[in-house]
Short mmCIF file of C-alpha atoms in Angstrom, two decimals:
data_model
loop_
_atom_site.label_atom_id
_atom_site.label_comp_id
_atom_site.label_asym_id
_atom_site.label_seq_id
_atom_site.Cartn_x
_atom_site.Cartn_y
_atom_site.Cartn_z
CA UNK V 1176 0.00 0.00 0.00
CA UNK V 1177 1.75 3.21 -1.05
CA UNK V 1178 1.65 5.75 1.43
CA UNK V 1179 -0.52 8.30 0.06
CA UNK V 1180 -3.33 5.18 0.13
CA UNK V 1181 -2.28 4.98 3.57
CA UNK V 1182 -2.86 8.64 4.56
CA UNK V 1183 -6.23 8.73 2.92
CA UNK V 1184 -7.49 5.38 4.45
CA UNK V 1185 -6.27 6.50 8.12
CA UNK V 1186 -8.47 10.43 7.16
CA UNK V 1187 -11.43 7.79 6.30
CA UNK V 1188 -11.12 5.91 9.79
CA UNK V 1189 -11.18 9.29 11.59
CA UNK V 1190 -13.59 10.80 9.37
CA UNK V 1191 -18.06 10.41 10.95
CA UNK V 1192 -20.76 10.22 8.58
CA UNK V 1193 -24.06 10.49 10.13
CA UNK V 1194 -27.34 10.53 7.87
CA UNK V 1195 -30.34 12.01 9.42
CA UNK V 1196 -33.66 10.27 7.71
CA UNK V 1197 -33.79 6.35 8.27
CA UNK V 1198 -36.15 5.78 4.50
CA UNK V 1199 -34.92 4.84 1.75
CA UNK V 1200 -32.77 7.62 0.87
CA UNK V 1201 -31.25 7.55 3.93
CA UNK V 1202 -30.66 4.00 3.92
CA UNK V 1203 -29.00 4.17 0.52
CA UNK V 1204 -26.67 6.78 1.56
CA UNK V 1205 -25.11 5.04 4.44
CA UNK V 1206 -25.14 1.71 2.18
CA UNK V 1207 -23.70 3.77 -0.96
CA UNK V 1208 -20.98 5.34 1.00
CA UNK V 1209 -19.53 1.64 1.88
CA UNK V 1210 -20.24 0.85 -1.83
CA UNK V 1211 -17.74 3.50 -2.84
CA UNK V 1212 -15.36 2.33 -0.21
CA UNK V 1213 -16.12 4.47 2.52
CA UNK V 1214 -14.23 2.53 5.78
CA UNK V 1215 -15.00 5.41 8.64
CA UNK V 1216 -17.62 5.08 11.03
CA UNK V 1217 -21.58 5.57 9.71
CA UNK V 1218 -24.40 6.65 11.98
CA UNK V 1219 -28.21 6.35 10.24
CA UNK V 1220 -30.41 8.42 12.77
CA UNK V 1221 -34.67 7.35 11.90
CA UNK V 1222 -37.32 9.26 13.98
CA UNK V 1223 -39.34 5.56 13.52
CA UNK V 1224 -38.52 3.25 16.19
CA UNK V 1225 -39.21 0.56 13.53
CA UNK V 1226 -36.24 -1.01 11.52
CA UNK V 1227 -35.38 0.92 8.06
CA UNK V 1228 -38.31 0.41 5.54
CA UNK V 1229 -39.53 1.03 2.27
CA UNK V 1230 -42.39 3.09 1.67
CA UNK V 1231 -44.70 1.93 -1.60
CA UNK V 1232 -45.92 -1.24 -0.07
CA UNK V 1233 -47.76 0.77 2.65
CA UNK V 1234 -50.12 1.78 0.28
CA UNK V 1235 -50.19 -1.61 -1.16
CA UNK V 1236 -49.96 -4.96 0.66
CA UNK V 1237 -48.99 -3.68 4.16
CA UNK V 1238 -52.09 -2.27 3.69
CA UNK V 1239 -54.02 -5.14 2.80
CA UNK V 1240 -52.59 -7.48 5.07
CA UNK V 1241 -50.77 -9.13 2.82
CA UNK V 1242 -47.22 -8.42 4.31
CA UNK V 1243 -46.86 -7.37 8.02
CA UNK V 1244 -43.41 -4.72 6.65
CA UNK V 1245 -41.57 -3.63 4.03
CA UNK V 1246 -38.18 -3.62 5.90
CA UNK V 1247 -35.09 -3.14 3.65
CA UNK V 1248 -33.30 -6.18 3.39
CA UNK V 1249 -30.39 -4.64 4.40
CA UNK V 1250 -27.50 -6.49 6.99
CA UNK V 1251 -26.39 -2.98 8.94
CA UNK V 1252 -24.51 -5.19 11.37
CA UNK V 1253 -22.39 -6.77 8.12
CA UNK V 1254 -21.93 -3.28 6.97
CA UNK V 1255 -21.20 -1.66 10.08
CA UNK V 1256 -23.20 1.12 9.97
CA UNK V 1257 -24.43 2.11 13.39
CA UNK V 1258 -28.41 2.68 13.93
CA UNK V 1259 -29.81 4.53 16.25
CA UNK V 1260 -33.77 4.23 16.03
CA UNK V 1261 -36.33 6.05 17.72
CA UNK V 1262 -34.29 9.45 17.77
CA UNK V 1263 -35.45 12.58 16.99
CA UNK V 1264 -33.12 15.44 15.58
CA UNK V 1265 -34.08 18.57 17.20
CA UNK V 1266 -31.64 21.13 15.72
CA UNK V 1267 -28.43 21.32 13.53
CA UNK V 1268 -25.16 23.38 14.83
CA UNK V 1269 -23.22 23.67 11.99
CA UNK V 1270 -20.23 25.67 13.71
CA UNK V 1271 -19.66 23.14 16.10
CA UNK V 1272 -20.20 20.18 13.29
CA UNK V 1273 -23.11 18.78 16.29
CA UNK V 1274 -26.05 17.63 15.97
CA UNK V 1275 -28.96 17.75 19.04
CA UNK V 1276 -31.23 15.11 19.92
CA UNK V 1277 -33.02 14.05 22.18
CA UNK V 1278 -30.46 12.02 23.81
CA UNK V 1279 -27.85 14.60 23.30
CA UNK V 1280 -25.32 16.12 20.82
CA UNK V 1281 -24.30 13.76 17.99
CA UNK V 1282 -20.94 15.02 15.97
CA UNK V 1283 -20.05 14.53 12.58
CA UNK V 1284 -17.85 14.88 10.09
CA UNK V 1285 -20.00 14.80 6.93
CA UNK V 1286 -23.60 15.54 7.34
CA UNK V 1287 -26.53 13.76 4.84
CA UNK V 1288 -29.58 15.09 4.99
CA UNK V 1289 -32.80 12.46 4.01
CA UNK V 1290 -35.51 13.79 6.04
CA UNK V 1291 -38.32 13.21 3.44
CA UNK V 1292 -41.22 15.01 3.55
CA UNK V 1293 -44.18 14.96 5.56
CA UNK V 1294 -47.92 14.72 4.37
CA UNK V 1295 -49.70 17.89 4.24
CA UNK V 1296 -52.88 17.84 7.32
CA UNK V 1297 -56.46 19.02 6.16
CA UNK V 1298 -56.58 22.46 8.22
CA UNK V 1299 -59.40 21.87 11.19
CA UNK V 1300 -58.84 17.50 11.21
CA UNK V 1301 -56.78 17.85 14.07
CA UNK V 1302 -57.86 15.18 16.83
CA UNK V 1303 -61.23 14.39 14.98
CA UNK V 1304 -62.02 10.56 15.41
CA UNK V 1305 -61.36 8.87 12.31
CA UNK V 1306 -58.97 11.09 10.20
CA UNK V 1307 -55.88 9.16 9.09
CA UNK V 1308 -52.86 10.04 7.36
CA UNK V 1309 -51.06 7.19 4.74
CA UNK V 1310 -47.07 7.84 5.26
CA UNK V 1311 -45.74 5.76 7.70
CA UNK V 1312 -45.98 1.82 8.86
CA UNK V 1313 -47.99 3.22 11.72
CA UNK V 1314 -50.49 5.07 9.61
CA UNK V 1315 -50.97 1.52 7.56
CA UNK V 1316 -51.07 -0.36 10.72
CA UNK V 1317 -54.23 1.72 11.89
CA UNK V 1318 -55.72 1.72 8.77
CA UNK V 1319 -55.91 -1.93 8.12
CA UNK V 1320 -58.42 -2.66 10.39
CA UNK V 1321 -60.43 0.35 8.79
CA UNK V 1322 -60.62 -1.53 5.41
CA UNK V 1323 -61.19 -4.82 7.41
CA UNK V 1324 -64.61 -3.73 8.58
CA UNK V 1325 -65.22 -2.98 5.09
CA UNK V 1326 -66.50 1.35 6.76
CA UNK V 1327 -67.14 4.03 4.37
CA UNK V 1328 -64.37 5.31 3.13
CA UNK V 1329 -64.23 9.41 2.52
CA UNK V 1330 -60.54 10.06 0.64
CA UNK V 1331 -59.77 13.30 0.34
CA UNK V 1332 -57.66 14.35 -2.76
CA UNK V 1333 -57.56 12.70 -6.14
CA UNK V 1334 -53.66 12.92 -6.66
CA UNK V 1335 -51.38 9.64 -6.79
CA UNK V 1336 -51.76 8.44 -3.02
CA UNK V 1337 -55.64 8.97 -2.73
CA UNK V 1338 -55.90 7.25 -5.93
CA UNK V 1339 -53.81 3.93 -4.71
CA UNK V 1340 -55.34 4.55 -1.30
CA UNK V 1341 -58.74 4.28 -2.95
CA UNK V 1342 -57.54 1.47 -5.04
CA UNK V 1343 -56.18 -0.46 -1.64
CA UNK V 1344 -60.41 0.01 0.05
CA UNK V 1345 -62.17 -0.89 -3.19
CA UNK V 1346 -60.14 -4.19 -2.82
CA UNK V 1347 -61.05 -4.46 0.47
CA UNK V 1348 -64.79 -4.33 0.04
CA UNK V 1349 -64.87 0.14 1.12
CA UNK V 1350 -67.18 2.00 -0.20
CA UNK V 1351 -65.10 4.70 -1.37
CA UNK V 1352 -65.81 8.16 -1.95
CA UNK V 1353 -62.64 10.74 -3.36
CA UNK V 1354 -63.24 14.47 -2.88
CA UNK V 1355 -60.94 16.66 -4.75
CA UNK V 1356 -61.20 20.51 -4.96
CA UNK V 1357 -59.82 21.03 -8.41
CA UNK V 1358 -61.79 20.18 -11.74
CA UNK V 1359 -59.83 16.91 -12.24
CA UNK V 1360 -57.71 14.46 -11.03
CA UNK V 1361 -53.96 14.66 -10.69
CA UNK V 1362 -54.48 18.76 -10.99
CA UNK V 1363 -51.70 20.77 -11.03
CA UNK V 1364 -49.31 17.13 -11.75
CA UNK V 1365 -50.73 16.34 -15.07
CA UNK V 1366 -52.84 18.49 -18.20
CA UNK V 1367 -56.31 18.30 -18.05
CA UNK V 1368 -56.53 15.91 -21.34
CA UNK V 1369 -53.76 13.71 -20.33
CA UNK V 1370 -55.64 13.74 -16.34
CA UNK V 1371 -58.89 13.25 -18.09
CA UNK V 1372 -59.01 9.30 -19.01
CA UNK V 1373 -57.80 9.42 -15.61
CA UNK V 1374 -61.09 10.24 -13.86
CA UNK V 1375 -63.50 7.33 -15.47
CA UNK V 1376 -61.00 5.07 -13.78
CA UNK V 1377 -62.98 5.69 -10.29
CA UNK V 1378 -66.29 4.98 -11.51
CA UNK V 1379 -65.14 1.89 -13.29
CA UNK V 1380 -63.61 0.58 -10.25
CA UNK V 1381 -66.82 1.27 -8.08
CA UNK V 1382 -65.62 4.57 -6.39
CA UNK V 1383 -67.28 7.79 -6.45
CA UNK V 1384 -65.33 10.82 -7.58
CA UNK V 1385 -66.36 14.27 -6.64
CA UNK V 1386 -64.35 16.51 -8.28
CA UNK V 1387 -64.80 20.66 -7.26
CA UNK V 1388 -65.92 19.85 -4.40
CA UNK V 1389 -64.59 21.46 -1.16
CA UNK V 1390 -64.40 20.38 2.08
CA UNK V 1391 -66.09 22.77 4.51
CA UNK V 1392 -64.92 20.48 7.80
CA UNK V 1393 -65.00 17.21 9.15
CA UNK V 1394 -66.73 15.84 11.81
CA UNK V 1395 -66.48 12.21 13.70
CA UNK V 1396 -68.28 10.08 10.81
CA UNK V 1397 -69.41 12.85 8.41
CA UNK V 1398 -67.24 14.85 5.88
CA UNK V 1399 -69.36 18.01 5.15
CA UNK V 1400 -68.53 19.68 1.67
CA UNK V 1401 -68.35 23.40 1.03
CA UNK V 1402 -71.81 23.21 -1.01
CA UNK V 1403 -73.56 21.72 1.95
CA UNK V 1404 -73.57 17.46 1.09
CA UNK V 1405 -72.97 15.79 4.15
CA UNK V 1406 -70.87 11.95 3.18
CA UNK V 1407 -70.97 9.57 5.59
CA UNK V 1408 -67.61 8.19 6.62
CA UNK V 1409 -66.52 5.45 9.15
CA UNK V 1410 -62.81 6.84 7.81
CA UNK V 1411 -61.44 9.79 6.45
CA UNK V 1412 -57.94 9.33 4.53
CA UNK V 1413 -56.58 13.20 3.36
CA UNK V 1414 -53.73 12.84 0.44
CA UNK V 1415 -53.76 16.38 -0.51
CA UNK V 1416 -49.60 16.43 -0.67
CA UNK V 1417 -46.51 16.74 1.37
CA UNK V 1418 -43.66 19.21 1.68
CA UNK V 1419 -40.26 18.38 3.10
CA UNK V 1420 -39.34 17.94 6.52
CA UNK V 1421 -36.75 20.84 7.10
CA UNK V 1422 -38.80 22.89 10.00
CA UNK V 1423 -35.94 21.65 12.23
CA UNK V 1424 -33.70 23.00 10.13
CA UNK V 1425 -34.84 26.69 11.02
CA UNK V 1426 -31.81 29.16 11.84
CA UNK V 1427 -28.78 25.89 10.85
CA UNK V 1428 -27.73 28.45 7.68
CA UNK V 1429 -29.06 25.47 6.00
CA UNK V 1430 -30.49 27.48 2.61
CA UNK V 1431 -34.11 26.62 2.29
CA UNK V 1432 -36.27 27.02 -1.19
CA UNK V 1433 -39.95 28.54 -1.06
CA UNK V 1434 -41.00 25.01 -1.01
CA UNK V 1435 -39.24 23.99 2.09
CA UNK V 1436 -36.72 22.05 0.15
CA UNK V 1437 -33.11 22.13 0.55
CA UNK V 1438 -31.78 23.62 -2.29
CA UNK V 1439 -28.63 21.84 -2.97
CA UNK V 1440 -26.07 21.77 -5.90
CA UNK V 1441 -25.53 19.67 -8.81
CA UNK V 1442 -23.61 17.46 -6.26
CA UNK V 1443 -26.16 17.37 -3.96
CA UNK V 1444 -24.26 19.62 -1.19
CA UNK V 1445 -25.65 22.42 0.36
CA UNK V 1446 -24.70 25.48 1.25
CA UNK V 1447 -22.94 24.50 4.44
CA UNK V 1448 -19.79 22.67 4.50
CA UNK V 1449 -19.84 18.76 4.84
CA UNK V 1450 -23.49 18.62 4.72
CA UNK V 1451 -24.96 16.93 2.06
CA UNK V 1452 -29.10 16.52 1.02
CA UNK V 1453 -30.96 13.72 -0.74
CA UNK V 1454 -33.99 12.83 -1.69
CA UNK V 1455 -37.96 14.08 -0.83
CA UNK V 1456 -36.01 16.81 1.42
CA UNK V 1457 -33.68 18.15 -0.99
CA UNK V 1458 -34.25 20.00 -4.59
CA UNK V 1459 -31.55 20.28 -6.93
CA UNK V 1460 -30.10 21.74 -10.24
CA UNK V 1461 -31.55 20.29 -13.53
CA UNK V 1462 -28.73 20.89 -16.64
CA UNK V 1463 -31.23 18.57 -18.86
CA UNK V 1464 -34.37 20.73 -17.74
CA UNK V 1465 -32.69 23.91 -17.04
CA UNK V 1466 -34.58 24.22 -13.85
CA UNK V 1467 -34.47 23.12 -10.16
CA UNK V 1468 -36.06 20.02 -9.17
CA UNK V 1469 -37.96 19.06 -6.01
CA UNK V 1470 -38.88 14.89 -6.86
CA UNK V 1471 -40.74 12.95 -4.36
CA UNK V 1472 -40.70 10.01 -5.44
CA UNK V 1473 -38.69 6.34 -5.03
CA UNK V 1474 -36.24 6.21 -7.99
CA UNK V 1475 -34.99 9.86 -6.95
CA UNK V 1476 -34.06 8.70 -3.69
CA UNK V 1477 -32.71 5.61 -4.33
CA UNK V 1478 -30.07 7.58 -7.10
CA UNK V 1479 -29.03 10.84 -5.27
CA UNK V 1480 -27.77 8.90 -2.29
CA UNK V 1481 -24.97 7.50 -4.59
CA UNK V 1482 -24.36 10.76 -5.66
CA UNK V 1483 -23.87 12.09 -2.15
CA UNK V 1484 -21.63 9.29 -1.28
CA UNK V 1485 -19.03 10.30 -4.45
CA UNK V 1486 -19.25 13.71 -3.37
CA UNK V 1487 -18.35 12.87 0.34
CA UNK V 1488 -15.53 10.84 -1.02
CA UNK V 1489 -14.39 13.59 -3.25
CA UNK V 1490 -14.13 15.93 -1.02
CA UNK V 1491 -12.16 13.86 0.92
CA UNK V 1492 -9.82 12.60 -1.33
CA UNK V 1493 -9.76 15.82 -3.65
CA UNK V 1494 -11.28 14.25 -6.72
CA UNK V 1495 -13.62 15.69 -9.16
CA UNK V 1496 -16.96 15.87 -8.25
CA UNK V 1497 -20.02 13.91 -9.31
CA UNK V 1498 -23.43 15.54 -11.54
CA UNK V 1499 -26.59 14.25 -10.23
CA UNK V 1500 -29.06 15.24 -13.07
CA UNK V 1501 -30.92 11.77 -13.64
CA UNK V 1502 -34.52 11.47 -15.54
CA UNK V 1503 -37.12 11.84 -13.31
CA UNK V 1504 -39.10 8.28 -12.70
CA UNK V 1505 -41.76 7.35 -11.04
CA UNK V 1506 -44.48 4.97 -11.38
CA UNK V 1507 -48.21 3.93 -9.30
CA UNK V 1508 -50.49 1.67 -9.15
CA UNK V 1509 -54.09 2.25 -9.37
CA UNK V 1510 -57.55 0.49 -10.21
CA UNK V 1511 -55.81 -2.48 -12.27
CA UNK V 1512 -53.38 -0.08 -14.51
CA UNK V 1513 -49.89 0.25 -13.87
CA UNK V 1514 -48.74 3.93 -14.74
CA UNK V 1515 -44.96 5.15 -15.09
CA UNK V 1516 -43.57 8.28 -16.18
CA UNK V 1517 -40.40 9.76 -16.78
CA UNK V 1518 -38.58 13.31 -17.22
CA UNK V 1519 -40.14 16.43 -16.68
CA UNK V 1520 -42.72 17.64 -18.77
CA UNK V 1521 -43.39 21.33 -17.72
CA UNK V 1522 -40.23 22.51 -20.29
CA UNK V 1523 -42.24 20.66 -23.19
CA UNK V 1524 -43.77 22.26 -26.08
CA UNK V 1525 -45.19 19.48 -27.56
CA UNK V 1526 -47.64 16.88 -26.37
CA UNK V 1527 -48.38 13.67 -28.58
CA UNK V 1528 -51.00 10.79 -27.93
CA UNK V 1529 -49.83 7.09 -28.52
CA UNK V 1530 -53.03 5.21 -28.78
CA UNK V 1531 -56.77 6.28 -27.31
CA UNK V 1532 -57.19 7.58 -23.44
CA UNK V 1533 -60.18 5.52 -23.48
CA UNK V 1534 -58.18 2.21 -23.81
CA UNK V 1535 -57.07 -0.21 -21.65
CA UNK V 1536 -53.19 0.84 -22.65
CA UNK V 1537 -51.86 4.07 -23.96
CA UNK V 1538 -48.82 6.71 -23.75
CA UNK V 1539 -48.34 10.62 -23.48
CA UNK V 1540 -45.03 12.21 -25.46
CA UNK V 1541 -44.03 15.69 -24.51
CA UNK V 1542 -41.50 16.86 -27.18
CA UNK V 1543 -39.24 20.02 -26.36
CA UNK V 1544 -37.37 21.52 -29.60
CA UNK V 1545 -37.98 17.57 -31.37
CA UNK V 1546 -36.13 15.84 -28.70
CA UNK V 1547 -37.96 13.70 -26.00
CA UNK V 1548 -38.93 15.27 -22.46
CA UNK V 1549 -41.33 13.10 -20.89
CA UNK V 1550 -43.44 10.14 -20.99
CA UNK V 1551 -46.45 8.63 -19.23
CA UNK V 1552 -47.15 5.38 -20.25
CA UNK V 1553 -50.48 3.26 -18.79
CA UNK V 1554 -50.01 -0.37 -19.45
CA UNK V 1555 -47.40 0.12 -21.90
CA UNK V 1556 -43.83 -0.44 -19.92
CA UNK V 1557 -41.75 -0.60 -23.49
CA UNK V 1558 -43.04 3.08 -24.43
CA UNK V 1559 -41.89 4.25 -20.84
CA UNK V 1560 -38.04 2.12 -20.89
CA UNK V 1561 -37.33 2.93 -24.65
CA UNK V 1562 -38.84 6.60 -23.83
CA UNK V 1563 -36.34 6.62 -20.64
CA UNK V 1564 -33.19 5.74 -23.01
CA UNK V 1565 -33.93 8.85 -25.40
CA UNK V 1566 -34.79 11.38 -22.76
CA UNK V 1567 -31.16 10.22 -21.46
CA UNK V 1568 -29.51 10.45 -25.19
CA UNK V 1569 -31.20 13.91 -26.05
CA UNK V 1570 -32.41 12.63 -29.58
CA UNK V 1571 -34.62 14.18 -32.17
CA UNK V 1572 -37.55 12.41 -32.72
CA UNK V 1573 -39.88 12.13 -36.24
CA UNK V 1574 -43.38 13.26 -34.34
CA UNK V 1575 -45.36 10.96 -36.70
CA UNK V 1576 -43.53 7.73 -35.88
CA UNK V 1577 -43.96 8.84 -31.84
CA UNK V 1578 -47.73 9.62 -32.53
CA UNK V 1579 -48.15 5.81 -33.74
CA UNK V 1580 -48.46 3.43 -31.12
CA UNK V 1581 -47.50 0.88 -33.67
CA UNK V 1582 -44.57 2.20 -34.16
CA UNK V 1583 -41.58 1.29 -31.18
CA UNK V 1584 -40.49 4.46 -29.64
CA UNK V 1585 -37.26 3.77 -30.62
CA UNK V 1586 -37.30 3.69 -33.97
CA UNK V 1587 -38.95 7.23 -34.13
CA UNK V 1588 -35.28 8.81 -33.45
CA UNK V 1589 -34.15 11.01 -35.97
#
């Protein structure tokens, strides 16, 4: 070992990384740091007193009884990387490189950030019998036995979680009823065509959909609407969004967006040394887009934490940093469709149809200057890989082989 491997394995040793945010992209940090080679000491610090898990199956089987977790399958003990469950972060103190808890000041070295964000709470539900909230294995855990008894089930927003909520109590027997304010579903995510095939997916599935309809307040078994309709409900889920969890970040010199998000750079650091920010926390500079980013969602927290760990080891080492610009992806589940979509379609100026909305399987191009900036695909998962590859390679497309769904995506590259 020459000695200059030497010095830099003895500043690793000596060297803390603690990540703050036990999901998954704080779980992929700590795992992604020993990937790269990392040999210091990792702390993961989760708020949860339950071990590490993933997040879509809540909405899914944990829900439904069909698996009691979704714990990462993840050997921490193998990896030595140090959890400490059950804590809560209270404030940062950057000067000092400390942490407080509330079992006292934790130091670090290098700092990772993967709070998450926490669901938004429908103003005047607070302590009401009934309400519920779908983010953690706690919320599933109480609302299992909701869909057990087969109650009326009130849902309030139409966006991606009330729709698989909704999905998860039609299975179940609910009677479900989804109130959302706006004039359509997925507002504000989606244009009102591409949204609108969207909204004949509740009624086919047995679930009533309300759409400009406001909720006034909520009572224990009664949501009562802005316009005066009174719907019984034995349960009241409220999806109506999330922001990030950085409150406790107030007065760190942490640099906070409008949003709430961490605005960190293109290699995910922010604007305080050694401290680093991934995923539903953080937002970040787009090169491809040519905007920032704020992406809540799994893919874009299971790819920034690698990110973060070549920075951290960079920094160290005094290599050349990494670029995390990746193509948006997510995808959900709802009433018997499978739906992915990737990039970022608010840059595009124009919007092509691959098949009819009214079908069982069909796609959404958004085309920016010819080249490829996003697609949805429903029931089509060849459209959304082969649409993935040519966001990524920046290729000019022929708009009347995209427009023909008989056409592979691929083969309408210029």
């Amino acid at each position: 070992m020459s000695e200059q491997t030497e010095q830099r394995a003895a500043r690793q040793r000596t060297r803390h990384v603690v990540v703050v945010g036990a999901g998954m992209a704080g779980v992929q940090s700590a795992v992604a740091l020993r990937e790269a080679g990392f040999t210091g000491p990792v702390t993961l610090i989760g708020a949860e007193p339950h071990q590490p898990y993933d997040r879509p199956p809540l909405s899914k089987a944990v829900l439904l009884g069909k698996a009691e977790d979704s714990a990462f399958d993840v050997d921490f003990e193998a990896l030595d990387i140090t959890l400490r469950l059950g804590l809560h972060v209270t404030a940062l103190r950057a000067a000092d490189h400390v942490l407080d808890t509330a079992d006292g000041p934790v130091p670090y070295d290098a700092l990772v950030l993967a709070t998450g964000a926490e669901p938004l709470t429908l103003p005047g539900t607070e302590g009401v019998p009934g309400v519920h909230l779908l983010r953690t294995l706690d919320d599933a855990a109480r609302l299992r036995p909701v869909l057990e008894r087969q109650h009326d089930v009130v849902v309030v927003g139409a966006g991606w979680i009330g729709a698989e909520f909704a999905t998860a109590a039609r299975a179940a027997g609910c009677a479900v009823t989804v109130v959302e304010a706006a004039a359509r579903p997925l507002a504000g995510t989606l244009p009102a065509e591409v949204a609108a095939p969207m909204a004949d997916w509740y009624a086919d599935s047995g679930a009533e959909l309300l759409t400009g309809a406001r909720v006034d307040r909520v009572e224990e078994g009664a949501v009562i609407l802005a316009d005066g309709r009174i719907l019984p409900a034995g349960a009241v889920v409220v999806g109506i969004g999330a922001r990030p969890a950085t409150d406790w970040l107030a007065g760190s010199g942490v640099a906070l967006g409008p949003d709430g998000s961490v605005t960190a750079d293109s290699a995910l650091r922010t604007s305080l040394p050694d401290v680093y920010a991934v995923g539903d926390c953080a937002s970040f500079p787009s090169a491809r887009y040519g905007t920032r980013l704020l992406i809540h969602h799994w893919d874009n927290a299971l790819q920034g934490p690698r990110t973060a760990a070549a920075a951290i080891m960079a920094v160290q080492d005094g290599g050349p940093l990494p670029v995390h610009d990746p193509v948006p992806y997510f995808w959900s589940e709802q009433f018997g469709r499978f739906v992915q979509y990737a990039g970022h379609h608010a840059v595009a100026d124009t919007l092509l149809w691959r098949g009819d909305g009214a079908d069982a399987a069909w796609s959404v191009c958004w085309l920016r200057d010819g080249a490829l900036a996003a697609v949805l695909a429903v029931g089509r998962p060849r459209d959304l890989a082969q649409g993935r590859r040519l966001i990524e390679s920046g290729a000019v497309l022929d708009p009347e082989k995209v427009a023909d769904p008989a056409v592979p995506l691929k083969s309408a590259a210029l």
